[in-house]
Amino acid sequence: MIKSFYPPMRTLMGPGPSDVHPRVLAAMARPTIGHLDPAFVGMMDEIKQLLQYALRTDNPLTMPVSAPGSAGMEACFVNLVEPGDKIIVCQNGVFGGRMKENVERFGGIALMVEDAWGDAVSVEKVRAVMEQHDDIKALAFVHAETSTGVRSDAQALCRLARDYGCLTIVDAVTSLGGIELEVDAWGIDALYSGTQKCLSAPPGISPVTFSERALDKVSKRNTRIPSWFLDKTLVMGYWGGGQKRAYHHTAPVNALYGLHEALVMLQEEGIENAWKRHETHHEALRNGLEAMGLQMSVAADIRLPQLNSVAIPEGIDDAKARGQMLENYGLEIGAGLGALAGKVWRVGLMGTSCTRRHVMLCLDALENTLLEQGAAIHAGRAAAAAAAVYATQNK
Amino acid sequence: MIKSFYPPMRTLMGPGPSDVHPRVLAAMARPTIGHLDPAFVGMMDEIKQLLQYALRTDNPLTMPVSAPGSAGMEACFVNLVEPGDKIIVCQNGVFGGRMKENVERFGGIALMVEDAWGDAVSVEKVRAVMEQHDDIKALAFVHAETSTGVRSDAQALCRLARDYGCLTIVDAVTSLGGIELEVDAWGIDALYSGTQKCLSAPPGISPVTFSERALDKVSKRNTRIPSWFLDKTLVMGYWGGGQKRAYHHTAPVNALYGLHEALVMLQEEGIENAWKRHETHHEALRNGLEAMGLQMSVAADIRLPQLNSVAIPEGIDDAKARGQMLENYGLEIGAGLGALAGKVWRVGLMGTSCTRRHVMLCLDALENTLLEQGAAIHAGRAAAAAAAVYATQNK
C-alpha cells in the first residue's frame, strides 16, 4: 500500500519553482468550488486585473493558461503561426530552441538568430535578418533566459519589430515580477510567463497576454488553429469577462486560488518594489560570491538578478556538491543546462526566495560545501561582503 | 486594492468538480519542492503506480498530463492522428463533438457516428461504418458522457475495434473511479480522464494511458506531432521512470500532491468498493427522486450512477431554481448542456460527493426549491424512499 506523501523541507534557490509563501499554500487548501460558480467568476476577474497590473498592460486578452509555461509558449505560437509564416527566433539558450520547435511544428519557417549561451540576443543581428526579408510575421525571443541567467533588451527588440511591421512573441517566464517588464510601453504583442518563478505561486499555470495587433492576426488566419485547448478564440469565451461565461475547460480551481493570493501579495508590495528587492538581494549575493572567489559567468550589464549563473570552480564534482547542499542544508540550487551542464550553477533569487535569509543560507552552504571538496576559495569573507551591501542599502 | 479570496462554502453535486476531501486539500498546502527533487521523483513513480491500479492497466505510459481533461483529450489525438487518417468519432453528447474538433484540427477525417443526446453509442452503427471502410485508424468514443449522464458499452466497442484492426481512443473523464473501467482487459489503446470527477482530486490534471499498440502508431508517424507540450515521446523523458529524468516542463507540484493523496484514498477504499459505493448512492438518489415524482431522463440500463440527469418539471425556472439551491443550501447542481439546456439537471454523485449526506441534502434542497416554485411534486416522500434503499443495502 502506498502512503500519503510528505515532502521534505527544502529551500528553493534553483531556476524555479521558488519557495511558495505560506499564504499562498494556505489559499490552495481552501475548499474547491465550481469553475462556473459566480464567486469563482468574480475571482477570475480579479486575477485578470492583477495580471494586467503585474504585466503593465491594458490588454483585454490577459489570462492564465491552465497549464505550465511550456503550454503558455505553445498558446502563443499555435495561435499566431500559420504554415509558411516566417518567424525570427532568437536563440541564446534552451528556450529559444523550444521556440524554434514550436514554430516548425506549426508549419512556420524559423529564421534563427543565434547568440552564444551566456550572451544577450544581438539587436543588430536581428535587424540584419529583418533587412534581408520583407515578409517576416513575428520576432520571438526570450526576455530572461532561465538556462543562462541572461537578460536581453526586450524594449529595443520590440521597437525594432515595430519598425519593420512584425509582431513580437516574448518569453517572460522568468522576468515577470523580477525585473522591469512593460507590455504596453514596449509594445509587446504576445507574451507568456510562468507562476513558479518570481511570482512564487505554485507551478502549473502560465499567464499570457495578447495585444490587439496579435488578436487581429489570429482573427485573419487562413488556416485552423491546430489546437482546441489553446485556441484563444475559444478560451476567451470563458476568460473574456462579462456575466456570461461559456464552459471551455475545467479551470484548475485551487491552483488559481494560489495564483490569486500570490498576485495580491505582489500588489501589496508594489511591482516596482519587487523589482528593487530582486536587485538588492542579487547585489548582496554577488558580492558574497565574489568575496569567496567565485565568478559570475554572465557579464554585469546583462545579468539577471533573479537567476545567478556562477562558474563551478575547477575540480568540484557538480552533482555531488548539489547533493550535499540538498542533504545538509535542504537547499536546492540549479544545475547548468545543455552547453552549460557541469560548468555553472544557477542560483535563483525569485519572489519569496529573494530575501536576506536566502542569500545568507546560500552563501554559507556554498562556502562549506566547496571547502569540504577542497576548493581553493576564500573562507569567512562572503557573509560580511553580503552584509556590507545590505548596510549600504539600509536594509 | 484587491484582497485575499475566500471561497463560499459549497456542496458540489454538479458534473464536476466534486467535493475535494480535506485530506486532499491539506496535501496541496504542503511546501512546494522542486520538480526534479529525488523525493518528488519518487512521488511521481507512486502516482504512476496508483493510476495503473485505478485504470487496471500495466501500460508503462500511464501518467497525469499537467493540464485539464480537454488537454488530455488533445494529448491522445495530437499524438495518434496524422493528416488524412480516418477516425470514427462517436457523438452522443458534447464531448464527442469536441473529439471531432480534435481530429479535424490535426488534419484527420472524422467519420461521425451520431446517436441522440441521452442514448448510448450504437455498436451496430459503428460496425456498419467499419464495414464500409478498410482504412480506419481509430475508433474514438466517450465512455461516460458527462453532458447527458449516459454510459456506453466500452467493452463491446473496444472488441469491435480490435476485430477490425483499429485503435481505440476513450474518454474516461467521468468514468474513472465511478464505474467499472478495465483498460487492459477491454483492450483500450489510448485513454484520458480527469481528476475532478470521481477521483475528487483538484481540477487541472488529466490522467492518460497509452497501450503498446498506441505507442507503436506514434513511433511510426510520417509527420511531426503538432505540439511540443503534449508530445508523448518527449513527456516520457520526464515521466518514463528510472533515475534519470529529463526536464520537459515544470510539473504542477502541489496539484500532484493532491492527486497523489486522492489516489491513496482510492487505494485504501479499493477501486471495486468505490464502484459499489457509486451504485448504492445512485440507487438511493434515484429512488428519492422518483418518489418525489421526478423522472430520470436516461434509460435505466445506460444510466451513469455518478451523473444523474433529471428532467426539470414543467413550469420551473431552471436558472432561478439552481440559483436558489446555491443561495439557500450552498448546493451546486449542474445545468443541462447543448440540446439539453433548460430541460435537465445533472446531479453528480462523484467521489467525495458520493455519500448518504450528499444524497439527503440534494433531495431536501430539490424538494423545497421545487415546492417554492409551485411544482406538482409529492412532498415528504423522497427522504424515506432513499432511506429504504440504504436499509436494503445495510448501509
CSV table of C-alpha atoms in Angstrom, one decimal, chain B residues 55 90 92 99 119-124 126 130 139-145 150-163 166-176 179-192 213 301-302 304 306:
chain,number,residue,atom,x,y,z
B,55,LEU,CA,-7.1,2.2,-14.5
B,90,CYS,CA,-19.0,8.6,-31.9
B,92,ASN,CA,-23.9,11.3,-28.3
B,99,MET,CA,-13.3,14.8,-30.3
B,119,ASP,CA,-28.7,7.5,-25.9
B,120,ALA,CA,-25.7,5.3,-25.8
B,121,VAL,CA,-23.3,4.9,-28.7
B,122,SER,CA,-24.7,2.3,-31.0
B,123,VAL,CA,-22.3,-0.6,-31.5
B,124,GLU,CA,-24.1,-1.6,-34.6
B,126,VAL,CA,-20.1,1.7,-35.6
B,130,MET,CA,-16.2,-0.2,-40.1
B,139,LEU,CA,-12.4,4.5,-33.0
B,140,ALA,CA,-13.0,7.3,-30.6
B,141,PHE,CA,-15.8,7.4,-28.1
B,142,VAL,CA,-16.9,8.7,-24.7
B,143,HIS,CA,-17.3,6.0,-22.1
B,144,ALA,CA,-19.4,8.2,-19.7
B,145,GLU,CA,-20.9,11.2,-21.4
B,150,VAL,CA,-25.1,8.1,-20.4
B,151,ARG,CA,-22.8,5.1,-20.2
B,152,SER,CA,-21.8,3.4,-23.5
B,153,ASP,CA,-20.5,-0.1,-23.8
B,154,ALA,CA,-16.8,0.4,-23.8
B,155,GLN,CA,-16.0,-3.2,-23.7
B,156,ALA,CA,-18.1,-4.1,-26.8
B,157,LEU,CA,-16.8,-1.1,-28.7
B,158,CYS,CA,-13.2,-2.0,-28.0
B,159,ARG,CA,-13.7,-5.6,-29.0
B,160,LEU,CA,-15.2,-4.4,-32.3
B,161,ALA,CA,-12.2,-2.1,-32.9
B,162,ARG,CA,-9.8,-5.0,-32.3
B,163,ASP,CA,-11.8,-7.2,-34.7
B,166,CYS,CA,-8.1,-0.2,-35.4
B,167,LEU,CA,-7.1,1.6,-32.3
B,168,THR,CA,-9.4,2.9,-29.6
B,169,ILE,CA,-9.3,6.4,-28.1
B,170,VAL,CA,-11.5,6.5,-25.0
B,171,ASP,CA,-12.8,9.5,-23.0
B,172,ALA,CA,-13.0,8.2,-19.4
B,173,VAL,CA,-13.1,11.7,-17.8
B,174,THR,CA,-16.2,10.9,-15.8
B,175,SER,CA,-16.0,7.1,-15.6
B,176,LEU,CA,-12.6,6.7,-13.8
B,179,ILE,CA,-17.9,2.7,-12.7
B,180,GLU,CA,-16.1,-0.3,-14.0
B,181,LEU,CA,-13.2,0.6,-16.3
B,182,GLU,CA,-10.7,-2.0,-17.4
B,183,VAL,CA,-8.0,-0.6,-19.7
B,184,ASP,CA,-6.1,-3.9,-20.2
B,185,ALA,CA,-9.0,-6.4,-20.1
B,186,TRP,CA,-11.0,-4.4,-22.6
B,187,GLY,CA,-8.0,-3.6,-24.8
B,188,ILE,CA,-8.3,0.2,-24.6
B,189,ASP,CA,-5.4,1.8,-26.6
B,190,ALA,CA,-5.5,5.4,-25.5
B,191,LEU,CA,-7.5,6.9,-22.7
B,192,TYR,CA,-7.7,10.2,-21.0
B,213,ARG,CA,-0.2,-0.6,-29.9
B,301,ASP,CA,-29.7,0.2,-18.4
B,302,ILE,CA,-27.4,3.0,-19.6
B,304,LEU,CA,-24.4,6.6,-15.0
B,306,GLN,CA,-22.2,9.2,-10.8
